Short mmCIF file of C-alpha atoms in Angstrom, two decimals:
data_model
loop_
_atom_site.label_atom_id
_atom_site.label_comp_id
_atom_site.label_asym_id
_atom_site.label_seq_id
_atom_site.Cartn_x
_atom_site.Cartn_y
_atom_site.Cartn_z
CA UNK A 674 -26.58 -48.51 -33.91
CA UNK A 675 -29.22 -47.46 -31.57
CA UNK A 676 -26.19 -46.58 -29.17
CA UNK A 677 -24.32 -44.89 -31.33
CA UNK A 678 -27.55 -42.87 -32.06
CA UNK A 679 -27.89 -42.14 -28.34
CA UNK A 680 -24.09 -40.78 -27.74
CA UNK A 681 -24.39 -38.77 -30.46
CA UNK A 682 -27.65 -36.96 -29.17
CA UNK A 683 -26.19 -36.81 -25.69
CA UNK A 684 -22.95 -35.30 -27.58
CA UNK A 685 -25.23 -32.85 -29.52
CA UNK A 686 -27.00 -31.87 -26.04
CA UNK A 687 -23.94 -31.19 -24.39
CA UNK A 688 -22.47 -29.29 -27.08
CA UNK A 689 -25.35 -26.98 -27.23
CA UNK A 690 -25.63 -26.50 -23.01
CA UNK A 691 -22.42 -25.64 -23.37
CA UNK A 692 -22.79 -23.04 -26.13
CA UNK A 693 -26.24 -21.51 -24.41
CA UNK A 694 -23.47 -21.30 -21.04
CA UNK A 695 -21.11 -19.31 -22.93
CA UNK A 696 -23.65 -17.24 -24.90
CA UNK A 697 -25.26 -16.92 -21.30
CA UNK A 698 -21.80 -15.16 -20.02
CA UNK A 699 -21.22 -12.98 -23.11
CA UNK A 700 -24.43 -11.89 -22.57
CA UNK A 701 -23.31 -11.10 -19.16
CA UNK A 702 -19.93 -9.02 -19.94
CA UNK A 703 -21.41 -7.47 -23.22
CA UNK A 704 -25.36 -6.87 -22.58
CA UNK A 705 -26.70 -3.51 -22.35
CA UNK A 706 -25.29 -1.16 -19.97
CA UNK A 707 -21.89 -3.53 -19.71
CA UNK A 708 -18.31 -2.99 -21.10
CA UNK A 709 -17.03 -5.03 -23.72
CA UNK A 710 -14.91 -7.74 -22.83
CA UNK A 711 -11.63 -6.04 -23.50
CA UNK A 712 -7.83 -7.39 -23.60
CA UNK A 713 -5.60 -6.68 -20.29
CA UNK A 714 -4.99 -3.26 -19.74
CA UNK A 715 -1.05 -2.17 -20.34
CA UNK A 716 1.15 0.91 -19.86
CA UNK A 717 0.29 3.37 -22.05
CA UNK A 718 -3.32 2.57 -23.06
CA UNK A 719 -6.29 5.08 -22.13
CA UNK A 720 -7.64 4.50 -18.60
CA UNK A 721 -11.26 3.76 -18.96
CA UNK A 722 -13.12 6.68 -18.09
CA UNK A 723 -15.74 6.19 -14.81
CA UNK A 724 -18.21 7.83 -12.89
CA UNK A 725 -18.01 6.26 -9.05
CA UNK A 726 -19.47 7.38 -6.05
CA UNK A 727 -17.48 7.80 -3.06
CA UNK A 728 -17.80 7.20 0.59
CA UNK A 729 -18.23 11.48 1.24
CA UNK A 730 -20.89 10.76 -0.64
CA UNK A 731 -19.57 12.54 -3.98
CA UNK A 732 -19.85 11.42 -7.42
CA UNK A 733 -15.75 11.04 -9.36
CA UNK A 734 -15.05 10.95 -12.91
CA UNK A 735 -11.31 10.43 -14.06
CA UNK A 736 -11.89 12.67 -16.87
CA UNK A 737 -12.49 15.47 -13.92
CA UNK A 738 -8.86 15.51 -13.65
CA UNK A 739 -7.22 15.08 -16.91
CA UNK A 740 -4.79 17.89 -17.35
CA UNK A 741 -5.14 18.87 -13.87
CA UNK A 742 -3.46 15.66 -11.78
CA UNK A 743 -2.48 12.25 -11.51
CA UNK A 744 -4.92 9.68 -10.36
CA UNK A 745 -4.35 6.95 -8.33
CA UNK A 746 -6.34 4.06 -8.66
CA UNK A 747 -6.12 1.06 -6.24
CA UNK A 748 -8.58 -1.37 -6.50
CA UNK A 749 -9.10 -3.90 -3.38
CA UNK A 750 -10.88 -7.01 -3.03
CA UNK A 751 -13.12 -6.40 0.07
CA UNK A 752 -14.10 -4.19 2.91
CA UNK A 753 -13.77 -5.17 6.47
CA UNK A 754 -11.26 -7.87 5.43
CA UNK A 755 -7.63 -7.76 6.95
CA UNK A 756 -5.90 -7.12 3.53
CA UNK A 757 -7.96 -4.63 2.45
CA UNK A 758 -8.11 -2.91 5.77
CA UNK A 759 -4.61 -2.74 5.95
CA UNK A 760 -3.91 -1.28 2.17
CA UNK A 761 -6.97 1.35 3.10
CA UNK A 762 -5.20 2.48 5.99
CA UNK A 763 -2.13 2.47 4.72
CA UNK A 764 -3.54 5.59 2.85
CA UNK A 765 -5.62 6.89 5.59
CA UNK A 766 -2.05 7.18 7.75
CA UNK A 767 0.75 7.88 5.32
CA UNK A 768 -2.17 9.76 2.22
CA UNK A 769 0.00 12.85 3.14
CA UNK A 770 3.24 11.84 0.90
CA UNK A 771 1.16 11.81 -1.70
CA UNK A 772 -1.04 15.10 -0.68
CA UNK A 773 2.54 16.53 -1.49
CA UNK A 774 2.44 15.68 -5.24
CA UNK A 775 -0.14 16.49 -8.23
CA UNK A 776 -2.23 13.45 -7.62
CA UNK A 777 -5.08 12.82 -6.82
CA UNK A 778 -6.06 8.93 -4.92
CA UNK A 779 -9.12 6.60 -4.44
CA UNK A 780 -9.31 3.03 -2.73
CA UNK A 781 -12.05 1.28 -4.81
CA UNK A 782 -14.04 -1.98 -4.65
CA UNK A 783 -17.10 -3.45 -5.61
CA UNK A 784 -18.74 -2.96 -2.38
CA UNK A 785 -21.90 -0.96 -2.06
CA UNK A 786 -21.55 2.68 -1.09
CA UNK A 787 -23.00 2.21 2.40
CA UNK A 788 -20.23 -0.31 2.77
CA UNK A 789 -17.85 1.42 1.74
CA UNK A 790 -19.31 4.28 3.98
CA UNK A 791 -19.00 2.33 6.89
CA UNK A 792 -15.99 0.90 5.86
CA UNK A 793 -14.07 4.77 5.53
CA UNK A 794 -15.77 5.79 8.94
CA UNK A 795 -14.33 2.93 11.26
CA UNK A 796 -10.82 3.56 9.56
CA UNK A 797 -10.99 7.29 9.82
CA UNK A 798 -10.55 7.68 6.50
CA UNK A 799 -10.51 11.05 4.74
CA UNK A 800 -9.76 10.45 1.40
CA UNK A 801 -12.22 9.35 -0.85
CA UNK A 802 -13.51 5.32 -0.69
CA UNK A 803 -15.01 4.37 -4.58
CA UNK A 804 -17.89 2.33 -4.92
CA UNK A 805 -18.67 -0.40 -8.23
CA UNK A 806 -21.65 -2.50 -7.24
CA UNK A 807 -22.63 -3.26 -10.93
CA UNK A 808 -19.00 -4.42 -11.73
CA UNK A 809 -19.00 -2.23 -15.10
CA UNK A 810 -15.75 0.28 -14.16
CA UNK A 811 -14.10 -3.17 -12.69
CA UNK A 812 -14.44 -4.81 -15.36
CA UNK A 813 -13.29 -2.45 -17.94
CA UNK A 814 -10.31 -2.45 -15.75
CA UNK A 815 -9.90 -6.31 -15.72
CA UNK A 816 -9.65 -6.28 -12.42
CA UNK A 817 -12.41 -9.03 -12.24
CA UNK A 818 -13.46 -11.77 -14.61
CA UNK A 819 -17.22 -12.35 -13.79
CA UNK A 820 -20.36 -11.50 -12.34
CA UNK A 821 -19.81 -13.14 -9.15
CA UNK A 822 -15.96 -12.49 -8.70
CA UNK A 823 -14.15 -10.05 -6.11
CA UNK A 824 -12.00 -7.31 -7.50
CA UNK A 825 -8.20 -8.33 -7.67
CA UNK A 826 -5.91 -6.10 -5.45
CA UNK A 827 -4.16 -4.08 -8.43
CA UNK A 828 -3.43 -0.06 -8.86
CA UNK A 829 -3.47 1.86 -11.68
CA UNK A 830 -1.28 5.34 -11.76
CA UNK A 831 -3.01 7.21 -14.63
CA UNK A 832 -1.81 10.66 -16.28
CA UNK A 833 -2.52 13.74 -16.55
CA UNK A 834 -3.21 12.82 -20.39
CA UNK A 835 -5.30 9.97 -19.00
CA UNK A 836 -3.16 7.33 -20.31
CA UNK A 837 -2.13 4.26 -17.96
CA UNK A 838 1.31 5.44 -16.35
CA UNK A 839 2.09 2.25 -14.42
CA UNK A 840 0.29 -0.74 -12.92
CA UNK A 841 0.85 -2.27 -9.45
CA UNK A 842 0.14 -6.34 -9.10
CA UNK A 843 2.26 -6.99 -6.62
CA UNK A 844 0.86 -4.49 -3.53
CA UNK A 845 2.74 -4.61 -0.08
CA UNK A 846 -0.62 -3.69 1.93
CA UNK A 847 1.57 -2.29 4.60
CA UNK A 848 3.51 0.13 2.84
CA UNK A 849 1.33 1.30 -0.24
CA UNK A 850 0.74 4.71 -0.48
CA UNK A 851 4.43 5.33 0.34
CA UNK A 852 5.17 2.86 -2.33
CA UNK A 853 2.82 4.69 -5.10
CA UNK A 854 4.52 8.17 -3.54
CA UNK A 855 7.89 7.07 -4.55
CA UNK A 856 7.11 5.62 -7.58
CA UNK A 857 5.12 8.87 -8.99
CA UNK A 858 8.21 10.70 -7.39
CA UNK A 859 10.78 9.29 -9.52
CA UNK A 860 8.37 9.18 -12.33
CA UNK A 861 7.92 13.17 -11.98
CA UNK A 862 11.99 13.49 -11.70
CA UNK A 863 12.21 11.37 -14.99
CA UNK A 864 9.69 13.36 -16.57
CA UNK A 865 11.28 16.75 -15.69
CA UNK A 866 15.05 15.42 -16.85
CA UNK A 867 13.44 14.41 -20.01
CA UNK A 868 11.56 17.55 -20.59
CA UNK A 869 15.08 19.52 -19.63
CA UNK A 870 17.49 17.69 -22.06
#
């Protein structure tokens, strides 16, 4: 009996550890300041509006550009790591195909701004690097599932209406911002055919 009596208070203790854990990390994703926890992001949802500051230094909404271009988002895991190096240059060297189209593009991470600062400088990067230190816009983006996790390497295309156009989860590092070019190119062509018939 008295054993019984034990493994059921050792059962009871566990079971509440366990629910003080998972209160602990709800706290985490939905305490003040935080997004909710929300379901995966799909085509056609609304983006999640964010304020991020970039390595110029400069401070960039997404609902700056609503009606006025396409945005570009394409989260990375880390600065100064091959990958990520790579995918940021990949922009930095072929950024111009998409210069050529209504769109507007940002590598982002949850680096620090100085990081990220230093991270644009040694590539020579002039387009804007985003910074999300707290977690808050990568989360609301699901591109990471907890306080101490790195930002998965997705992209988000978002319209001019600020809805989700496309998302990219399988990025070729090497080839990326010619890859999001053509894609928003044949997405433009479809558009316009559409719009004509």
């Amino acid at each position: 009996m008295r054993e019984t009596m034990a493994i059921a208070k050792a059962m009871s203790n566990i079971s509440i550890a366990l629910l003080l854990f998972a209160m602990a990390g709800l706290a985490w994703a939905e305490g003040p300041g935080n997004p909710p926890v929300r379901k995966e992001l799909k085509v056609g949802d609304p983006a999640p509006d964010f304020a991020l500051k970039g390595s110029d230094g400069k401070t960039y909404r997404l609902s700056d550009f609503r009606g006025k271009q396409i945005v570009v988002l394409a989260w990375y895991p880390k600065a100064f790591t091959p990958g990520c190096t790579r995918e940021c240059k990949s922009f930095a060297t072929r950024g111009h195909s998409l210069k050529a189209l209504p769109v507007a593009f940002f590598t982002a991470s949850i680096d620090t701004p100085e990081d990220n600062r230093r991270f644009a400088e040694s590539l020579g990067v002039k387009y804007p690097i985003l910074s999300d230190p707290t977690r808050k816009t990568a989360m609301a983006y699901g591109v990471v599932d907890g306080p101490d996790a790195y930002a998965k390497r997705w992209t988000f295309i978002i319209g001019m209406d600020g809805r989700i156009l496309h998302i990219d989860k399988a990025v070729k590092v090497e080839t990326h911002a010619e890859d999001v070019a053509a894609w928003i190119s044949e997405w433009l062509k479809a558009s316009a055919s559409e719009a004509g018939s």
